[in-house]
Coordinates of C-alpha atoms in Angstrom, one line a residue:
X13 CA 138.3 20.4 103.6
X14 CA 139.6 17.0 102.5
X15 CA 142.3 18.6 100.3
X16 CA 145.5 20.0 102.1
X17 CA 146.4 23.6 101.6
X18 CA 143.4 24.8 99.2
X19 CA 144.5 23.5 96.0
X20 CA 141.5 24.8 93.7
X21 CA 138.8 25.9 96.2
X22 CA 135.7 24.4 97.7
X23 CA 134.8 22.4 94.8
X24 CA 137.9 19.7 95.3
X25 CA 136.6 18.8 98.9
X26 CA 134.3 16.2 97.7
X27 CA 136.8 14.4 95.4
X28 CA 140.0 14.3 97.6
X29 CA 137.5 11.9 99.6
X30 CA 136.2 9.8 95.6
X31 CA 149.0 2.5 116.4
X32 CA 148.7 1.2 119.5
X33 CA 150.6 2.5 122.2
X34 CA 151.1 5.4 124.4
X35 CA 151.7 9.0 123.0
X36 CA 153.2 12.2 125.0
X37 CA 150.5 14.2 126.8
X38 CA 149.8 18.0 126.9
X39 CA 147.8 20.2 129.4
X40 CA 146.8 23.3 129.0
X41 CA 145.6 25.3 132.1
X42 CA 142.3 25.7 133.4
X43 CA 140.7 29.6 132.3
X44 CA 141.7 32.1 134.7
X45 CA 138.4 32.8 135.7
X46 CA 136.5 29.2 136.0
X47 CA 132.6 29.7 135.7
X48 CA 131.0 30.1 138.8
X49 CA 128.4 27.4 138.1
X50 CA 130.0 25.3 136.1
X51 CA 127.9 23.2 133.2
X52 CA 126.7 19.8 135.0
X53 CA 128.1 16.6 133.5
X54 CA 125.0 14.6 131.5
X55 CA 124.1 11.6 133.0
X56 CA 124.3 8.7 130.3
X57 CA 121.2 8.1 128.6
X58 CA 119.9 4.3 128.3
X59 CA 119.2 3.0 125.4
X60 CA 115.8 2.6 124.2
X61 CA 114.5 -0.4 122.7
X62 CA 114.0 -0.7 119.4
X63 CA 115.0 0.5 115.7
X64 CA 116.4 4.3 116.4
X65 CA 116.7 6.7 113.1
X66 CA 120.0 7.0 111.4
X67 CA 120.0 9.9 109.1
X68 CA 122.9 9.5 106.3
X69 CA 124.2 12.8 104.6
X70 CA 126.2 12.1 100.8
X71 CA 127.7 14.3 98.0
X72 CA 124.8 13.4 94.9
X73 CA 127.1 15.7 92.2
X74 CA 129.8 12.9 92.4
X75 CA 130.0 9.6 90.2
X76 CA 128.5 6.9 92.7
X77 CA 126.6 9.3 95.4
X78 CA 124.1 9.1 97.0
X79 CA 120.0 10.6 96.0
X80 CA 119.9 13.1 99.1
X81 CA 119.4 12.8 102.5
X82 CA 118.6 8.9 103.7
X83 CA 117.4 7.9 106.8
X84 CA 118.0 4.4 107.9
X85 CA 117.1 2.3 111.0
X86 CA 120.0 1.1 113.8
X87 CA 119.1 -1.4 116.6
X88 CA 120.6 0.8 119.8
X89 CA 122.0 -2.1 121.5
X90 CA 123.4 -4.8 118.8
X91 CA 124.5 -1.6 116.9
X92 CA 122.7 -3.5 113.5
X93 CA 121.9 -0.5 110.8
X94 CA 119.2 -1.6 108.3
X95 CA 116.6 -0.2 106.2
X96 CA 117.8 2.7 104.3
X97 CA 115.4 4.8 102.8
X98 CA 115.4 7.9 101.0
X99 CA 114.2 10.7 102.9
X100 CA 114.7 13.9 100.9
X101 CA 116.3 15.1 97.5
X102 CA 118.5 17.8 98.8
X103 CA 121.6 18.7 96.4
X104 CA 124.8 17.8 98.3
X105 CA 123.9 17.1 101.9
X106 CA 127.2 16.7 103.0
X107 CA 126.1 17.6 106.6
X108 CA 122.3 17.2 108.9
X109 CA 122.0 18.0 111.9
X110 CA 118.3 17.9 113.7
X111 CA 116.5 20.3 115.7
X112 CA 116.7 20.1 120.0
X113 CA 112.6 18.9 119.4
X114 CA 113.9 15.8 117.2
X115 CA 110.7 17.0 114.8
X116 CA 113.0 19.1 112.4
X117 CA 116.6 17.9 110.0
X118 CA 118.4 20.5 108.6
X119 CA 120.9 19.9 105.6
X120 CA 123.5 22.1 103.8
X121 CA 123.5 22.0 100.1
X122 CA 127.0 22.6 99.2
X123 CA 127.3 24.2 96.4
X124 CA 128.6 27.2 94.9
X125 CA 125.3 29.0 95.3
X126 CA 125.2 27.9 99.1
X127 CA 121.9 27.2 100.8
X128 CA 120.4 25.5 104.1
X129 CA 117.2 23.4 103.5
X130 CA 114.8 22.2 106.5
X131 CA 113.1 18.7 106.6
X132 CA 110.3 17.5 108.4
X133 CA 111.5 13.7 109.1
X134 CA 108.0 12.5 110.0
X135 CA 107.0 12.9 106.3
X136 CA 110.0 14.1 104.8
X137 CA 108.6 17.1 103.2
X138 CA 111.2 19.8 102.4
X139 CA 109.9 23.2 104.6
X140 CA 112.0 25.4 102.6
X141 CA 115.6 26.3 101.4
X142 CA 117.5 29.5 102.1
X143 CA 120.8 30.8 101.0
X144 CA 123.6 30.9 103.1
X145 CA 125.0 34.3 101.3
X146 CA 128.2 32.1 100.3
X147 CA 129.8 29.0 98.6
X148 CA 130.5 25.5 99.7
X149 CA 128.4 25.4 102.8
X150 CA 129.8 22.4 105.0
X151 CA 128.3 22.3 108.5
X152 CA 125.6 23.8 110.6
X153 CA 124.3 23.4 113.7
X154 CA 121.1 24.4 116.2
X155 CA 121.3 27.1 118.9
X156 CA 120.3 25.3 122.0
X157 CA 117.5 27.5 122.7
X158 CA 116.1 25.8 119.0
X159 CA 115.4 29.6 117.4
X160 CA 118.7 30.1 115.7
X161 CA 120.1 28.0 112.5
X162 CA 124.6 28.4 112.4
X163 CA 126.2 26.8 109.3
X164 CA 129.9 27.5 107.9
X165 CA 130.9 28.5 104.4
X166 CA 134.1 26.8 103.7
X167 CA 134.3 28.1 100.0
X168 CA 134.1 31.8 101.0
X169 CA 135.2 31.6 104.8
X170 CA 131.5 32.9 106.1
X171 CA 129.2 32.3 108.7
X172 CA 125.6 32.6 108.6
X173 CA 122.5 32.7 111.2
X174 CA 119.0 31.8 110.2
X175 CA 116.1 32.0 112.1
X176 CA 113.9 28.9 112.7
X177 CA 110.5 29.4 113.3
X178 CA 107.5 27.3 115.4
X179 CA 107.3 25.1 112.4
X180 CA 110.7 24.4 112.1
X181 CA 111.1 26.3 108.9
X182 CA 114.0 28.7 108.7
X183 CA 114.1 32.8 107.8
X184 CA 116.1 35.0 105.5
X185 CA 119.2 35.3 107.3
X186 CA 119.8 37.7 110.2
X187 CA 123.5 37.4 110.3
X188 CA 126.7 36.8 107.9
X189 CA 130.3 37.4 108.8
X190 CA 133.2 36.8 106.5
X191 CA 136.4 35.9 108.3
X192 CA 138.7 38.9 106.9
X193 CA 141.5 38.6 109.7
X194 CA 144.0 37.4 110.1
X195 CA 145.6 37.0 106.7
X196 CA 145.0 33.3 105.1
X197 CA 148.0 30.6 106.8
X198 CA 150.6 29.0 104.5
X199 CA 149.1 27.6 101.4
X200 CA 145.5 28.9 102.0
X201 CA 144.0 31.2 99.5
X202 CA 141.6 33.0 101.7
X203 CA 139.6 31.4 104.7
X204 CA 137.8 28.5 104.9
X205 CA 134.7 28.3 107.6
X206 CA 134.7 24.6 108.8
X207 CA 132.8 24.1 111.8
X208 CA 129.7 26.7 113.5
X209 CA 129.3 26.0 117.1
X210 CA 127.5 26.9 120.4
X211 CA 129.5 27.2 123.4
X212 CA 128.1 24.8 126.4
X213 CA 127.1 27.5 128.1
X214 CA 125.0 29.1 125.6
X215 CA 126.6 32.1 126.0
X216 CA 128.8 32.2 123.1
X217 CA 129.0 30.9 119.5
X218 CA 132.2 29.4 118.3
X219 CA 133.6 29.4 114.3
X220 CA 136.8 27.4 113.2
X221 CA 138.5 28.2 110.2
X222 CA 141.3 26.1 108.6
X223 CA 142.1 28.8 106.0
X224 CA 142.8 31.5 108.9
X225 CA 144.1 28.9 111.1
X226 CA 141.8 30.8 113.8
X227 CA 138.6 29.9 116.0
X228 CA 136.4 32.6 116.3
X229 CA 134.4 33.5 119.2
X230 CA 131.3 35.5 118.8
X231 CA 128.2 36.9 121.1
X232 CA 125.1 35.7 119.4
X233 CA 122.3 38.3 119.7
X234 CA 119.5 35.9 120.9
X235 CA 116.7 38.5 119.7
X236 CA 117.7 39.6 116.7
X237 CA 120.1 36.8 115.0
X238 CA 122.7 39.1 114.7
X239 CA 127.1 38.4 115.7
X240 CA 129.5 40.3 117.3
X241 CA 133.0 38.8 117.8
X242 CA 134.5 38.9 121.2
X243 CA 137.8 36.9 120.5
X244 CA 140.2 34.6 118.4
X245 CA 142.6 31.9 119.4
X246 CA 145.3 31.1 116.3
X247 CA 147.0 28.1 115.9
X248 CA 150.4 27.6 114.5
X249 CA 150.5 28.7 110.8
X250 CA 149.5 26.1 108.7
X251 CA 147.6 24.1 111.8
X252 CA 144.6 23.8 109.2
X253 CA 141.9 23.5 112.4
X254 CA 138.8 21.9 111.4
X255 CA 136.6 20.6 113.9
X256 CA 136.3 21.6 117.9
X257 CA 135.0 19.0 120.1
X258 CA 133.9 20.6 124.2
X259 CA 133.8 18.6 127.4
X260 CA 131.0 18.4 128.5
X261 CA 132.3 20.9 131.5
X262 CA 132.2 23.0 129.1
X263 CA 136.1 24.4 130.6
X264 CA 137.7 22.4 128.1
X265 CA 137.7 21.5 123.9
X266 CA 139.4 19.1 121.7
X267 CA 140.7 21.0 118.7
X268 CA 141.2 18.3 115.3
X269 CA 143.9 20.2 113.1
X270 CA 143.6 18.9 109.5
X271 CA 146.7 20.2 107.7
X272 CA 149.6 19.1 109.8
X273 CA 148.1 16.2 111.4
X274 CA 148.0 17.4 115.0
X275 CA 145.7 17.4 117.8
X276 CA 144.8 20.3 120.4
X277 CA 143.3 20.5 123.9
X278 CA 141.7 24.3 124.4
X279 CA 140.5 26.0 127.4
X280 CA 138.1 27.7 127.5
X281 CA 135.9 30.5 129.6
X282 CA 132.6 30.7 129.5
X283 CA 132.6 33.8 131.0
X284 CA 134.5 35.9 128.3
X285 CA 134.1 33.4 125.3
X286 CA 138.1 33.0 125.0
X287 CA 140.0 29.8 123.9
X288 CA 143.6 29.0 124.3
X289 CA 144.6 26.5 122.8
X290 CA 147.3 24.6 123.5
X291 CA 150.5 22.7 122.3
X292 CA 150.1 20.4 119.5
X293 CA 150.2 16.6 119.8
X294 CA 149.7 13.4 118.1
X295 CA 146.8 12.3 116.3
X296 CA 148.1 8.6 117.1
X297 CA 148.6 8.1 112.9
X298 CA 151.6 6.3 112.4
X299 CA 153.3 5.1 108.9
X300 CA 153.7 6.2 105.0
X301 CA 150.1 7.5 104.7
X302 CA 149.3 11.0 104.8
X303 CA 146.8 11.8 107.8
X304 CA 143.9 14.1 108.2
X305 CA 142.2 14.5 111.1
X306 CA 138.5 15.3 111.1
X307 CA 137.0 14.8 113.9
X308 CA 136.5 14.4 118.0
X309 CA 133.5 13.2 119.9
X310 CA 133.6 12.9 123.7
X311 CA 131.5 10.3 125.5
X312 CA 128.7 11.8 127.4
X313 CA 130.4 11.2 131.2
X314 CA 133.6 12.7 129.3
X315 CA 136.1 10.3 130.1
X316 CA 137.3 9.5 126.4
X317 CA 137.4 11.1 123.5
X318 CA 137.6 9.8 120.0
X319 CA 139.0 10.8 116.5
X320 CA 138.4 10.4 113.1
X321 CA 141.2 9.9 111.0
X322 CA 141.1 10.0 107.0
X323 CA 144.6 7.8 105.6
X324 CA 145.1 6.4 108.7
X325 CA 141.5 5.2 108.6
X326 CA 141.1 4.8 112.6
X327 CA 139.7 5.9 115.4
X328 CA 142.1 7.1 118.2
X329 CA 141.3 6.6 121.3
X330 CA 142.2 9.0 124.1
X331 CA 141.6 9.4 127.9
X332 CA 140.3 12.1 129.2
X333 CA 142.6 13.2 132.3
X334 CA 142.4 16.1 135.0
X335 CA 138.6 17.3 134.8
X336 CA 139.2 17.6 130.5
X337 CA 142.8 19.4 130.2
X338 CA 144.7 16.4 129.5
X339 CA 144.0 14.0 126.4
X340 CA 146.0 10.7 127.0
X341 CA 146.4 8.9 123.4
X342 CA 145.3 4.8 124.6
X343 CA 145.8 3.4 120.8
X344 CA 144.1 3.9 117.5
X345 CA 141.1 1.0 116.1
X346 CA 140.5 0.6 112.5
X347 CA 137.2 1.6 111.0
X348 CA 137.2 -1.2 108.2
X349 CA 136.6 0.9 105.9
X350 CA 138.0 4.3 103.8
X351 CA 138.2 8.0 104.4
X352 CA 136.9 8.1 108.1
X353 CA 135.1 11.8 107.5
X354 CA 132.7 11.6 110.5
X355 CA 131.9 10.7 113.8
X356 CA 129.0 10.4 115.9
X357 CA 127.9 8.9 119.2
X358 CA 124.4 7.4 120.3
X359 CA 122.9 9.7 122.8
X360 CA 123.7 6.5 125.3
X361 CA 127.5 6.4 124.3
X362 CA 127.3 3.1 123.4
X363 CA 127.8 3.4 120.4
X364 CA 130.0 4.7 117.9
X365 CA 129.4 5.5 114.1
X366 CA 132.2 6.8 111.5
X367 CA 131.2 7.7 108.0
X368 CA 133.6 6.4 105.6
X369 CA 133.9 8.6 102.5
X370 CA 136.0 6.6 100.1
X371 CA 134.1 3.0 100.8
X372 CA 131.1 4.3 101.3
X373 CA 130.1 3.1 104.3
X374 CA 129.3 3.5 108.0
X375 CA 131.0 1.5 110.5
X376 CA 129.6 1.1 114.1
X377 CA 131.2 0.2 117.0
X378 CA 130.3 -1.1 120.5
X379 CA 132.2 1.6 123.1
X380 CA 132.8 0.1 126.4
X381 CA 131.7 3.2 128.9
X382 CA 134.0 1.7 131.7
X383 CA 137.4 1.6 129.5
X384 CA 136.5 3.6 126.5
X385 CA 137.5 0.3 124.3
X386 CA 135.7 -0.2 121.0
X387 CA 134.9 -3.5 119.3
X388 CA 133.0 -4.2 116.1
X389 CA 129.4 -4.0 115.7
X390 CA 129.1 -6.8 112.8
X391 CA 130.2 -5.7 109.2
X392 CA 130.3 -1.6 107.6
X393 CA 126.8 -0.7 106.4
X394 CA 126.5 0.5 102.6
X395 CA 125.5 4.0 101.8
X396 CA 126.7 5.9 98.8
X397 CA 129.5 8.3 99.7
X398 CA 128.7 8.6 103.2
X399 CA 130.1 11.8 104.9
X400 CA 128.0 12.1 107.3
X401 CA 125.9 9.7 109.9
X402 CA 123.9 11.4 112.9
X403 CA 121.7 8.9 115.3
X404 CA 118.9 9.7 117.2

């Protein structure tokens, strides 16, 4: 959410959003069990030539948002993002993701009366809506396997499963789980589903809650859609964890905590779906603003990880240390601009993309793969209250 300690419900989360140096490092162990064959680290992908699809997510039930969902254009090697076109009138599409085949987008609509909606991007025809059983829908993602549809409920602390058909089109729902224990942390009202997740290995789907202050571990039923939970790692009360970031070992996660500005690394094992997660550290904000961290990405070789933070308005940078159980804070880089909600990388790592809520903008930066440094990539792009940016 973008509000601390659940002042009012889902509703407020799209209005809360109208230092260098070296920090003390944590590491957490390694699973007791490592996975036999663990998940191969991705080779970096190079960058193809010419304009690559930028697809912009907004709130359009706030003064100055956007339409719907927009795609624009970004040059994958000067980082230049042009071209902005409206792609599909969904009511607050506050998060996309797109489909393993790169042939379907999916959006949330949050709202009270939560739904999903699938996109064909070729033409932008709208394949369908269907409701997520709860409020304030904030994320969702794609099974790997391209048959399952996740997404979060932050307003009634649910998560759903949809299926997605040969078309791309999604089913009535199959699965939906309301996060009933533990009890709601310190100044939460009840719990608040951020972030729906598949595990690395496949084997596993992962929820994280900020009103529980919990990450949920379930066994997705491949066949049938349907959720049973095999774990839960807690923070400390009042943590307020939003997003969870893997390695791409898949033994290790980066945990953003919202509420009291901290960070987390997590192990985790792929064999039993458990997380720990470990001690708290900094999120590298530093003076009078308040801090809330959103987000982590980690580059595709895994040696640095970035993340957003809202107030501060950086990125910090961190090195990844000891095969992914250490996070090293390098410095944090400001995003010239406001309210840093989301990251994303290019699928080369190349380059990085924040989502500024509060300026409405994106800003992209050049990541050098050798030292993890970022540097400009000419001035923020303009796109009406952009929460979310996700390049292809």
């Amino acid at each position: 959410m973008d509000n601390r300690a659940d002042q009012g419900g889902w509703s407020r989360r799209r209005f809360v959003g109208a230092m260098a140096g070296t920090a003390a490092v944590v590491t957490v162990p390694a699973p007791a069990a490592p996975p036999p064959d663990p998940a191969p680290v991705p080779h970096r992908r190079k960058a193809e030539p010419g304009p690559r699809p930028l697809y912009l997510g907004t709130y359009t039930s706030v003064e100055g948002g956007g339409k719907g969902v927009t795609v624009a254009k970004y040059d994958p090697v000067t980082g230049a993002v042009t071209d902005a076109e409206p792609l599909a009138e969904i009511a607050d599409p506050s998060y996309v993701t797109v489909h393993p085949d790169g042939h379907t987008l999916y959006a949330v609509d949050e709202r009270e009366d939560g739904a999903v909606t699938a996109v064909r991007p070729a033409d932008g025809r709208v394949l369908g809506s269907r409701s997520t059983g709860g409020s304030g829908p904030c994320h969702l993602s794609v099974h790997p396997s391209g048959r399952w549809l996740l997404s979060a409920n932050y307003g009634s602390g649910s998560v759903a499963v949809h299926p997605v058909d040969a078309s791309g089109a999604l089913g009535e729902r199959t699965a939906l789980v309301t996060h009933s224990s533990p009890a709601p942390g310190p100044g939460q009202q009840g719990p608040h589903a951020h972030q729906f997740i598949t595990s690395p290995d496949g084997g596993h789907v992962l929820s994280v809650d900020l009103g529980t202050d919990t990450v949920y571990t379930y066994r997705l039923d491949t066949e049938h859609g349907t959720l049973t939970e095999v774990s839960q790692a807690h923070t400390r009360p009042g943590a307020g964890p939003r997003h969870l970031t893997f390695h791409p070992n898949g033994r290790y996660a980066y945990l953003a905590n919202e509420v009291d500005d901290t960070v987390a690394v997590c192990a985790y094992d792929p064999a039993t779906g458990r997380l720990t997660i470990g001690e708290p550290q900094s999120s590298g904000a530093t003076g009078d603003a308040t801090n809330y961290p959103a987000q982590f990405v980690v580059t595709p070789g895994g040696d640095f990880a970035f993340l957003a933070n809202r107030g501060h308005d950086s990125v910090a940078r961190y090195a990844v240390e000891e095969d992914g159980a250490r996070l090293r804070l390098l410095d944090t880089v400001p995003v010239d601009g406001d309210f840093p909600r989301q990251l994303a990388l290019a699928p080369d790592g190349r380059l990085l993309f924040t989502a500024n809520q509060r300026s409405g903008t994106v800003s992209v930066f050049h990541v050098d793969t050798g030292t993890g440094a970022l540097s400009r990539a000419g001035e923020p792009f303009a796109s009406p209250v952009a929460v979310c940016a996700v390049p292809l």
